[in-house]
Short mmCIF file of C-alpha atoms and ligand atoms in Angstrom, two decimals:
data_model
loop_
_atom_site.label_atom_id
_atom_site.label_comp_id
_atom_site.label_asym_id
_atom_site.label_seq_id
_atom_site.Cartn_x
_atom_site.Cartn_y
_atom_site.Cartn_z
CA MET Q 207 4.65 -5.83 -8.06
CA ASN Q 208 5.46 -9.01 -9.96
CA GLU Q 209 3.51 -7.85 -12.97
CA TYR Q 210 5.47 -4.62 -12.90
CA ASP Q 211 8.75 -6.54 -12.63
CA SER Q 212 7.75 -8.76 -15.56
CA ASP Q 213 7.11 -5.65 -17.66
CA LYS Q 214 10.53 -4.33 -16.61
CA ILE Q 215 12.12 -7.60 -17.76
CA ARG Q 216 10.29 -7.42 -21.11
CA SER Q 217 11.49 -3.87 -21.57
CA LEU Q 218 15.11 -4.52 -20.54
CA LEU Q 219 15.49 -7.56 -22.82
CA GLY Q 220 13.89 -5.80 -25.79
CA MET Q 221 13.18 -9.16 -27.43
CA GLU Q 222 10.21 -10.30 -29.43
CA LEU Q 223 7.70 -11.92 -27.05
CA THR Q 224 6.14 -15.33 -27.34
CA ASN Q 225 3.88 -17.24 -24.99
CA ASP Q 226 5.18 -20.51 -26.43
CA PRO Q 227 8.43 -21.63 -24.71
CA LYS Q 228 9.13 -23.97 -27.67
CA LYS Q 229 9.73 -20.92 -29.88
CA ALA Q 230 11.79 -18.99 -27.32
CA ASP Q 231 15.55 -18.42 -27.21
CA VAL Q 232 15.24 -17.15 -23.65
CA VAL Q 233 12.67 -18.30 -21.10
CA ILE Q 234 12.31 -16.30 -17.89
CA ILE Q 235 10.14 -17.37 -14.99
CA ASN Q 236 9.31 -14.51 -12.66
CA THR Q 237 8.25 -15.92 -9.30
CA CYS Q 238 6.24 -15.04 -6.21
CA ALA Q 239 6.88 -16.44 -2.71
CA ILE Q 240 4.09 -14.85 -0.72
CA ARG Q 241 2.37 -18.19 -0.08
CA GLU Q 242 3.58 -21.76 -0.24
CA LYS Q 243 1.39 -22.48 -3.28
CA ALA Q 244 3.20 -19.78 -5.25
CA ASP Q 245 6.57 -21.44 -4.46
CA GLN Q 246 5.26 -24.77 -5.68
CA LYS Q 247 4.00 -23.19 -8.88
CA ALA Q 248 7.49 -21.88 -9.60
CA PHE Q 249 9.10 -25.27 -8.96
CA SER Q 250 6.64 -27.12 -11.19
CA SER Q 251 7.11 -24.56 -14.01
CA LEU Q 252 10.85 -25.14 -13.76
CA GLY Q 253 10.39 -28.91 -13.74
CA ARG Q 254 8.16 -28.81 -16.83
CA LEU Q 255 10.87 -27.02 -18.83
CA LYS Q 256 13.47 -29.75 -18.25
CA HIS Q 257 12.63 -31.72 -21.41
CA LEU Q 258 12.49 -28.62 -23.57
CA LYS Q 259 15.94 -27.53 -22.38
CA PHE Q 260 17.21 -31.03 -23.17
CA ARG Q 261 15.90 -30.72 -26.75
CA LYS Q 262 17.06 -27.08 -27.08
CA PRO Q 263 20.34 -26.86 -25.11
CA ASN Q 264 21.06 -23.34 -26.40
CA MET Q 265 17.83 -21.99 -24.97
CA ILE Q 266 18.60 -19.90 -21.88
CA LEU Q 267 16.41 -20.57 -18.86
CA GLY Q 268 16.32 -18.01 -16.05
CA VAL Q 269 14.35 -17.70 -12.85
CA GLY Q 270 13.87 -14.40 -11.03
CA GLY Q 271 11.73 -12.77 -8.36
CA CYS Q 272 11.04 -13.73 -4.77
CA VAL Q 273 11.54 -17.51 -5.01
CA ALA Q 274 14.89 -16.93 -6.74
CA GLN Q 275 15.85 -14.44 -4.03
CA LEU Q 276 14.87 -16.89 -1.30
CA TYR Q 277 16.58 -20.04 -2.57
CA GLY Q 278 19.40 -18.56 -4.70
CA GLU Q 279 22.20 -21.03 -5.44
CA ARG Q 280 20.08 -23.97 -4.22
CA LEU Q 281 17.87 -23.63 -7.31
CA LEU Q 282 20.88 -24.36 -9.53
CA GLU Q 283 21.59 -27.48 -7.47
CA ASN Q 284 18.00 -28.72 -7.68
CA PHE Q 285 17.40 -27.80 -11.31
CA PRO Q 286 20.50 -28.71 -13.34
CA HIS Q 287 18.85 -27.41 -16.52
CA LEU Q 288 18.58 -23.87 -15.09
CA ASP Q 289 21.06 -21.24 -16.38
CA ILE Q 290 20.36 -18.06 -14.40
CA VAL Q 291 19.04 -17.16 -10.96
CA PHE Q 292 18.47 -13.45 -10.41
CA GLY Q 293 16.87 -11.68 -7.44
CA THR Q 294 14.33 -8.96 -6.86
CA ARG Q 295 16.95 -6.21 -6.95
CA THR Q 296 19.11 -7.50 -9.77
CA ILE Q 297 16.59 -7.44 -12.59
CA THR Q 298 18.55 -4.75 -14.42
CA LEU Q 299 21.56 -7.11 -14.58
CA LEU Q 300 19.59 -9.71 -16.53
CA PRO Q 301 20.71 -8.69 -20.07
CA GLU Q 302 24.34 -8.87 -18.91
CA LEU Q 303 23.77 -12.23 -17.19
CA ILE Q 304 22.30 -13.66 -20.40
CA SER Q 305 25.31 -12.44 -22.43
CA ARG Q 306 27.70 -13.94 -19.90
CA VAL Q 307 25.96 -17.32 -19.96
CA GLU Q 308 26.26 -17.30 -23.77
CA ARG Q 309 29.88 -16.13 -23.73
CA GLU Q 310 31.33 -17.96 -20.75
CA LYS Q 311 29.16 -21.09 -21.04
CA ARG Q 312 28.54 -21.20 -17.31
CA ARG Q 313 25.56 -20.77 -15.01
CA MET Q 314 25.00 -17.54 -13.05
CA VAL Q 315 23.49 -16.52 -9.70
CA GLU Q 316 23.03 -12.84 -8.81
CA THR Q 317 20.78 -12.15 -5.84
CA SER Q 318 22.63 -9.36 -4.05
CA PHE Q 319 20.68 -6.54 -2.39
CA ASP Q 320 23.63 -4.15 -2.85
CA VAL Q 321 23.21 -3.62 -6.56
CA GLU Q 322 22.20 -0.05 -7.27
CA GLU Q 323 18.66 0.09 -8.63
CA VAL Q 324 18.50 1.48 -12.16
CA PHE Q 325 15.24 3.13 -13.08
CA GLU Q 326 16.37 4.54 -16.42
CA PHE Q 327 14.61 2.19 -18.78
CA GLU Q 328 11.91 2.51 -21.37
CA PRO Q 329 8.74 1.34 -19.63
CA TYR Q 330 7.09 -1.60 -21.33
CA HIS Q 331 3.67 -0.84 -22.70
CA GLU Q 332 1.27 -3.24 -24.32
CA GLU Q 333 -0.40 -1.74 -27.40
CA GLY Q 334 -3.87 -0.43 -26.57
CA LYS Q 335 -3.55 -0.76 -22.79
CA VAL Q 336 -4.75 2.35 -20.97
CA THR Q 337 -3.68 1.45 -17.44
CA ALA Q 338 -0.17 0.85 -16.08
CA PHE Q 339 1.74 0.37 -12.86
CA VAL Q 340 4.58 2.60 -11.72
CA SER Q 341 6.68 1.39 -8.80
CA VAL Q 342 7.53 4.08 -6.25
CA GLN Q 343 9.10 1.81 -3.66
CA GLN Q 344 10.93 -1.47 -3.19
CA GLY Q 345 11.02 -3.59 -0.02
CA CYS Q 346 9.42 -3.06 3.37
CA ASN Q 347 10.53 -1.91 6.83
CA LYS Q 348 7.60 -3.38 8.73
CA MET Q 349 8.10 -6.64 10.54
CA CYS Q 350 4.84 -8.56 10.21
CA SER Q 351 5.58 -11.94 11.73
CA TYR Q 352 4.08 -13.95 8.84
CA CYS Q 353 5.54 -12.02 5.93
CA ILE Q 354 8.40 -12.97 3.66
CA VAL Q 355 8.56 -9.64 1.81
CA PRO Q 356 11.29 -7.97 3.92
CA LEU Q 357 13.43 -11.10 3.41
CA VAL Q 358 13.00 -11.32 -0.34
CA ARG Q 359 12.64 -7.67 -1.29
CA GLY Q 360 14.86 -6.08 1.37
CA GLN Q 361 14.48 -2.83 3.27
CA GLU Q 362 12.24 -0.05 2.02
CA THR Q 363 13.86 2.03 -0.72
CA ASN Q 364 11.92 4.92 -2.18
CA ARG Q 365 12.21 6.21 -5.68
CA SER Q 366 12.75 9.89 -6.49
CA VAL Q 367 9.93 12.16 -7.67
CA GLU Q 368 11.86 12.85 -10.90
CA ASP Q 369 12.12 9.13 -11.72
CA ILE Q 370 8.45 8.51 -11.00
CA LEU Q 371 7.39 11.49 -13.12
CA ARG Q 372 9.69 10.54 -16.00
CA GLU Q 373 8.33 7.01 -16.19
CA THR Q 374 4.72 8.16 -15.85
CA GLN Q 375 5.13 10.79 -18.59
CA LYS Q 376 6.57 8.18 -20.96
CA LEU Q 377 3.59 5.90 -20.29
CA VAL Q 378 1.11 8.72 -20.83
CA GLN Q 379 2.78 9.50 -24.18
CA LYS Q 380 2.20 5.85 -25.11
CA GLY Q 381 -1.54 6.18 -24.44
CA VAL Q 382 -1.89 5.34 -20.74
CA SER Q 383 -4.69 7.27 -18.97
CA GLU Q 384 -4.51 5.69 -15.51
CA ILE Q 385 -1.47 5.00 -13.36
CA THR Q 386 -1.39 2.84 -10.26
CA LEU Q 387 1.49 3.76 -7.98
CA ILE Q 388 2.74 0.59 -6.33
CA GLY Q 389 4.82 -0.20 -3.26
CA GLN Q 390 4.62 -2.72 -0.42
CA THR Q 391 3.51 0.08 1.92
CA VAL Q 392 3.03 2.69 -0.77
CA ASN Q 393 1.72 5.39 1.56
CA SER Q 394 4.90 5.31 3.65
CA TRP Q 395 6.76 6.68 0.58
CA LYS Q 396 8.77 9.80 1.34
CA MET Q 397 11.62 11.45 -0.48
CA GLY Q 398 13.44 14.81 -0.33
CA GLY Q 399 10.96 16.39 2.09
CA TYR Q 400 7.92 15.12 0.16
CA LYS Q 401 5.37 12.72 1.64
CA PHE Q 402 3.01 10.45 -0.27
CA GLY Q 403 0.15 12.99 -0.22
CA ASP Q 404 2.50 15.49 -1.91
CA LEU Q 405 3.42 12.93 -4.54
CA LEU Q 406 -0.25 12.44 -5.46
CA LYS Q 407 -0.61 16.20 -5.96
CA ILE Q 408 2.56 16.41 -8.07
CA MET Q 409 1.41 13.48 -10.21
CA ALA Q 410 -1.94 15.14 -10.81
CA GLU Q 411 -0.14 17.94 -12.72
CA ILE Q 412 0.75 15.52 -15.53
CA GLU Q 413 -1.23 16.47 -18.59
CA GLY Q 414 -3.04 13.62 -20.30
CA LEU Q 415 -3.12 11.52 -17.13
CA PHE Q 416 -6.76 11.11 -16.08
CA ARG Q 417 -6.55 8.93 -13.01
CA ILE Q 418 -4.17 7.98 -10.21
CA ARG Q 419 -4.51 4.91 -8.02
CA PHE Q 420 -2.15 3.53 -5.41
CA THR Q 421 -1.65 0.23 -3.62
CA THR Q 422 -0.97 -1.24 -1.05
CA SER Q 423 -1.44 1.11 1.90
CA TYR Q 424 -0.36 0.38 5.45
CA PRO Q 425 -2.98 1.47 8.03
CA ARG Q 426 -0.49 3.21 10.35
CA ASP Q 427 0.80 5.34 7.46
CA VAL Q 428 -2.57 6.84 6.55
CA THR Q 429 -2.12 10.53 7.39
CA LYS Q 430 -4.35 13.59 7.27
CA LYS Q 431 -2.22 14.83 4.39
CA LEU Q 432 -3.01 11.67 2.41
CA ILE Q 433 -6.74 11.84 3.17
CA ASP Q 434 -6.76 15.53 2.16
CA ALA Q 435 -4.95 14.76 -1.10
CA ILE Q 436 -7.49 12.05 -2.01
CA ARG Q 437 -10.35 14.43 -1.23
CA GLU Q 438 -8.88 17.49 -2.97
CA VAL Q 439 -7.28 16.06 -6.11
CA PRO Q 440 -9.97 15.01 -8.60
CA LYS Q 441 -7.60 12.68 -10.47
CA VAL Q 442 -7.01 10.52 -7.38
CA CYS Q 443 -9.47 7.62 -7.31
CA HIS Q 444 -11.78 7.09 -4.37
CA HIS Q 445 -10.50 3.67 -3.45
CA ILE Q 446 -8.02 2.54 -0.83
CA HIS Q 447 -6.80 -0.99 -0.25
CA LEU Q 448 -6.00 -1.13 3.46
CA PRO Q 449 -5.11 -4.59 4.75
CA VAL Q 450 -6.42 -5.24 8.28
CA GLN Q 451 -5.44 -8.96 8.35
CA SER Q 452 -7.47 -9.77 11.51
CA GLY Q 453 -10.22 -8.30 13.67
CA SER Q 454 -8.73 -9.71 16.88
CA ASN Q 455 -6.32 -7.56 18.88
CA ARG Q 456 -4.63 -10.66 20.25
CA ILE Q 457 -3.90 -11.93 16.72
CA LEU Q 458 -2.92 -8.47 15.45
CA THR Q 459 -0.28 -8.30 18.20
CA LYS Q 460 1.00 -11.78 17.27
CA MET Q 461 1.12 -10.69 13.64
CA GLY Q 462 3.16 -7.61 14.61
CA ARG Q 463 0.72 -5.28 12.85
CA THR Q 464 1.29 -2.27 15.23
CA TYR Q 465 -2.38 -1.20 15.44
CA THR Q 466 -5.48 -2.40 17.24
CA ARG Q 467 -8.90 -3.17 15.84
CA GLU Q 468 -10.21 0.06 17.45
CA TRP Q 469 -7.42 2.12 15.88
CA TYR Q 470 -8.13 0.61 12.46
CA ILE Q 471 -11.87 1.32 12.75
CA ASP Q 472 -11.06 4.89 13.74
CA ILE Q 473 -8.84 5.48 10.71
CA LEU Q 474 -11.62 4.17 8.44
CA LYS Q 475 -14.02 6.57 10.13
CA ARG Q 476 -11.66 9.45 9.46
CA ILE Q 477 -11.38 8.44 5.80
CA ARG Q 478 -15.15 8.05 5.40
CA ASP Q 479 -15.89 11.31 7.23
CA ALA Q 480 -13.65 13.14 4.74
CA ILE Q 481 -14.64 11.15 1.64
CA PRO Q 482 -18.07 9.56 2.19
CA ASP Q 483 -18.06 7.52 -1.03
CA MET Q 484 -14.56 6.07 -0.50
CA ALA Q 485 -14.37 2.38 -1.47
CA ILE Q 486 -12.34 0.40 1.05
CA THR Q 487 -10.98 -3.09 0.41
CA THR Q 488 -8.80 -5.22 2.63
CA ASP Q 489 -6.73 -8.38 3.08
CA ILE Q 490 -7.51 -10.98 5.75
CA ILE Q 491 -5.57 -14.01 6.93
CA VAL Q 492 -7.59 -16.76 8.63
CA GLY Q 493 -6.16 -19.63 10.64
CA PHE Q 494 -3.16 -17.67 11.89
CA PRO Q 495 -1.40 -19.72 14.62
CA GLY Q 496 -3.36 -19.50 17.85
CA GLU Q 497 -6.52 -18.08 16.22
CA THR Q 498 -9.48 -19.26 18.34
CA GLU Q 499 -13.16 -19.24 17.39
CA GLU Q 500 -13.46 -16.07 19.42
CA ASP Q 501 -10.63 -14.39 17.46
CA PHE Q 502 -12.25 -15.45 14.21
CA ASN Q 503 -15.62 -14.13 15.37
CA ASP Q 504 -13.91 -10.80 16.10
CA THR Q 505 -12.85 -10.72 12.44
CA MET Q 506 -16.39 -11.56 11.31
CA ARG Q 507 -17.77 -8.80 13.55
CA LEU Q 508 -15.27 -6.37 12.04
CA LEU Q 509 -16.47 -7.29 8.54
CA LYS Q 510 -20.06 -6.68 9.63
CA GLU Q 511 -19.25 -3.36 11.26
CA VAL Q 512 -17.01 -1.97 8.52
CA GLU Q 513 -18.69 -3.40 5.40
CA PHE Q 514 -15.66 -3.51 3.14
CA ASP Q 515 -16.28 -3.16 -0.57
CA GLY Q 516 -14.20 -6.29 -1.08
CA THR Q 517 -11.71 -8.51 0.72
CA PHE Q 518 -8.84 -10.72 -0.39
CA SER Q 519 -8.79 -13.52 2.15
CA PHE Q 520 -6.40 -16.43 2.50
CA LYS Q 521 -5.48 -19.20 4.89
CA PHE Q 522 -2.27 -18.61 6.82
CA SER Q 523 0.68 -20.01 4.89
CA PRO Q 524 3.91 -20.53 6.87
CA ARG Q 525 6.87 -18.99 5.05
CA PRO Q 526 10.48 -20.02 5.68
CA GLY Q 527 12.58 -17.57 7.69
CA THR Q 528 9.62 -15.68 9.20
CA PRO Q 529 8.90 -15.65 12.97
CA ALA Q 530 5.41 -17.14 12.45
CA VAL Q 531 6.88 -20.35 11.04
CA GLU Q 532 8.07 -21.12 14.60
CA PHE Q 533 4.63 -20.66 16.16
CA ILE Q 534 3.51 -24.08 17.37
CA ASP Q 535 -0.16 -23.37 18.09
CA ILE Q 536 -1.18 -24.15 14.52
CA VAL Q 537 -4.80 -24.15 13.42
CA TYR Q 538 -5.85 -27.37 11.69
CA ASP Q 539 -6.35 -27.00 7.98
CA GLU Q 540 -10.00 -28.11 8.04
CA ILE Q 541 -10.77 -25.45 10.65
CA ALA Q 542 -8.96 -22.75 8.65
CA SER Q 543 -10.77 -23.86 5.46
CA ARG Q 544 -14.14 -23.72 7.16
CA ARG Q 545 -13.42 -20.24 8.53
CA LEU Q 546 -12.25 -19.04 5.11
CA MET Q 547 -15.43 -20.30 3.43
CA GLU Q 548 -17.59 -18.66 6.08
CA LEU Q 549 -15.77 -15.37 5.77
CA GLN Q 550 -15.84 -15.35 1.97
CA ALA Q 551 -19.55 -16.19 1.86
CA PHE Q 552 -20.32 -13.38 4.28
CA GLN Q 553 -18.17 -10.88 2.35
CA SER Q 554 -19.87 -11.94 -0.92
CA GLU Q 555 -23.22 -10.89 0.49
CA ILE Q 556 -21.80 -7.49 1.48
CA THR Q 557 -20.10 -7.00 -1.90
CA VAL Q 558 -23.25 -7.88 -3.86
CA LYS Q 559 -25.31 -5.57 -1.63
CA LYS Q 560 -22.81 -2.74 -2.17
CA ASN Q 561 -22.68 -3.31 -5.92
CA GLN Q 562 -26.48 -3.38 -6.15
CA SER Q 563 -26.63 -0.11 -4.22
CA ARG Q 564 -24.99 1.56 -7.24
CA VAL Q 565 -27.98 0.76 -9.48
CA GLY Q 566 -29.47 4.01 -10.79
CA GLN Q 567 -26.26 5.97 -10.12
CA ILE Q 568 -24.26 7.65 -12.87
CA GLU Q 569 -20.62 6.56 -12.66
CA GLU Q 570 -17.58 7.95 -14.42
CA VAL Q 571 -15.92 4.97 -16.09
CA LEU Q 572 -12.46 4.78 -17.61
CA ILE Q 573 -12.90 2.66 -20.72
CA GLU Q 574 -10.31 -0.14 -20.84
CA GLY Q 575 -11.43 -2.09 -23.92
CA GLU Q 576 -13.70 -4.85 -25.04
CA SER Q 577 -14.94 -7.44 -22.58
CA LYS Q 578 -12.95 -10.71 -22.64
CA ASN Q 579 -16.13 -12.79 -22.63
CA ASP Q 580 -18.07 -10.93 -25.31
CA PRO Q 581 -16.45 -8.41 -27.68
CA SER Q 582 -19.74 -6.58 -28.19
CA TRP Q 583 -19.47 -5.45 -24.58
CA VAL Q 584 -17.13 -2.70 -23.45
CA THR Q 585 -15.46 -2.83 -20.07
CA GLY Q 586 -14.07 -0.17 -17.77
CA ARG Q 587 -13.68 0.77 -14.11
CA THR Q 588 -15.21 3.31 -11.81
CA SER Q 589 -13.14 5.49 -9.51
CA HIS Q 590 -14.06 2.95 -6.78
CA ASN Q 591 -12.37 0.22 -8.83
CA ARG Q 592 -15.61 -1.53 -9.74
CA VAL Q 593 -15.70 -3.19 -13.16
CA VAL Q 594 -18.53 -1.91 -15.38
CA ASN Q 595 -19.67 -3.60 -18.60
CA PHE Q 596 -21.95 -2.05 -21.18
CA LEU Q 597 -22.82 -2.45 -24.85
CA GLY Q 598 -20.75 -0.07 -26.96
CA MET Q 599 -17.80 0.59 -29.24
CA ILE Q 600 -14.19 0.51 -28.07
CA ASP Q 601 -13.28 3.62 -30.02
CA ILE Q 602 -13.76 5.34 -26.67
CA ARG Q 603 -10.93 3.31 -25.10
CA GLY Q 604 -8.86 5.41 -22.69
CA LYS Q 605 -11.63 7.97 -22.24
CA LEU Q 606 -13.70 8.80 -19.19
CA GLU Q 607 -17.37 8.20 -19.95
CA ARG Q 608 -20.56 8.50 -17.95
CA VAL Q 609 -22.46 5.26 -17.50
CA ILE Q 610 -25.77 4.71 -15.72
CA ILE Q 611 -25.67 1.54 -13.63
CA THR Q 612 -28.51 -0.90 -14.27
CA GLU Q 613 -27.40 -4.09 -12.47
CA GLY Q 614 -24.96 -5.08 -9.73
CA PHE Q 615 -23.32 -8.50 -9.43
CA GLN Q 616 -20.63 -10.13 -7.29
CA ASN Q 617 -17.67 -9.00 -9.39
CA SER Q 618 -19.01 -6.32 -11.69
CA LEU Q 619 -21.71 -3.83 -12.59
CA ARG Q 620 -23.68 -3.54 -15.79
CA GLY Q 621 -24.80 -0.24 -17.24
CA ARG Q 622 -25.68 1.91 -20.23
CA LEU Q 623 -23.50 4.57 -21.77
CA LEU Q 624 -24.71 8.16 -21.51
CA GLU Q 625 -24.00 10.95 -23.95
CA ASN Q 626 -24.96 14.46 -22.88
CA ASN Q 627 -26.76 12.69 -20.04
CA LEU Q 628 -28.87 10.74 -22.57
CA GLU Q 629 -28.59 6.99 -23.04
CA VAL Q 630 -26.81 5.82 -26.18
CA SER Q 631 -28.53 2.86 -27.82
CA HIS Q 632 -26.50 0.12 -29.44
CA VAL Q 633 -27.66 -2.76 -31.55
CA SER Q 634 -26.03 -5.93 -30.28
S1 SF4 W 67 3.63 -4.35 5.79
FE1 SF4 W 67 3.00 -5.78 4.20
S2 SF4 W 67 4.86 -6.20 2.99
FE2 SF4 W 67 5.53 -5.24 4.91
S3 SF4 W 67 6.03 -6.96 6.27
FE3 SF4 W 67 3.87 -6.40 6.68
S4 SF4 W 67 2.64 -7.69 5.31
FE4 SF4 W 67 4.78 -7.76 4.58
#
């Protein structure tokens, strides 16, 4: 979501981009507040720019995103060299805020949730990139006790089908082959009588668009209609990211997640019965207040039973303003760290095993470009969102190619390109 917002900022400002703040007339820091570490990162970035602002007083320094939404005016007090604070729903006001700072020579804060969202903008597209995000939703109506999102991004607001199609079509015209629809609980999207499964089918009609992904899904909002759409529409990728957060019913209740472990396992069964090769990834929080060894073991047993294709796991991070920050039965950091290491090591074994099980299979890979580590290697992704590297030429960027998998690692697969089902040899 932050990446998407950063692209929106780039597009709205229409300025030449530089990664070097020393050359910039305007420096914008787009922030994340999901964990405490992300907050700290934003504060230290702001601190580091103090001397530059002193040397270049006309440079405009703005901070946006979730940290800006959370602290608002207080950021101006703590960082006297800061010019603009804008929130998660006031991004479109940024060009005007910059002009006003220049004109009126005063600092600005705009973090209201009441500003009408404007989606009419030219989507930013980096030359040669074949994948892009399209936001279908802002905010969240769920009340997970640990989560800051409803506070910093507001209530769920869904975007119209017309808007989503317009933005996607523009991106496809610029060379994008794969779109990832994003929202905090993307599968709860509904608008004008349409549900998320309908949206996937409508999107699939777009000519020139090869693949559709979506993230992040909320378990309770997985419907038969959605499962049917994934199964029936060839452009929809066979991957769902479905955060479970814990395998203990006691902890799930404390987290306010509205489902039980049994219910979650059942929904996965329904997905896998309909789409046997569906890749399923998840998020897990360890060390949530009150988590006992038994609760943690329940999570480990869930991992063993379900065999996720991958997990994103983190230690609980108390966020200001959330109910969980008041929970007093905290888990000591060393215990949470030990549990996290144990969980990640166990998941690594499962991921490697799953990746190695693809060896010998022919996968359809969307070619994204040359590998960052070695330009003689080409990189792409399977429908299951696995990275595949093979020797080849990037003139096939943006195309769907068949690749036979030869090796499986922790984070990627290696393979050989096929042409008419025959291997293509390349001299490296
Ligand atoms: S569903 Fe996700 S975004 Fe919404 S409150 Fe829960 S964790 Fe946060």
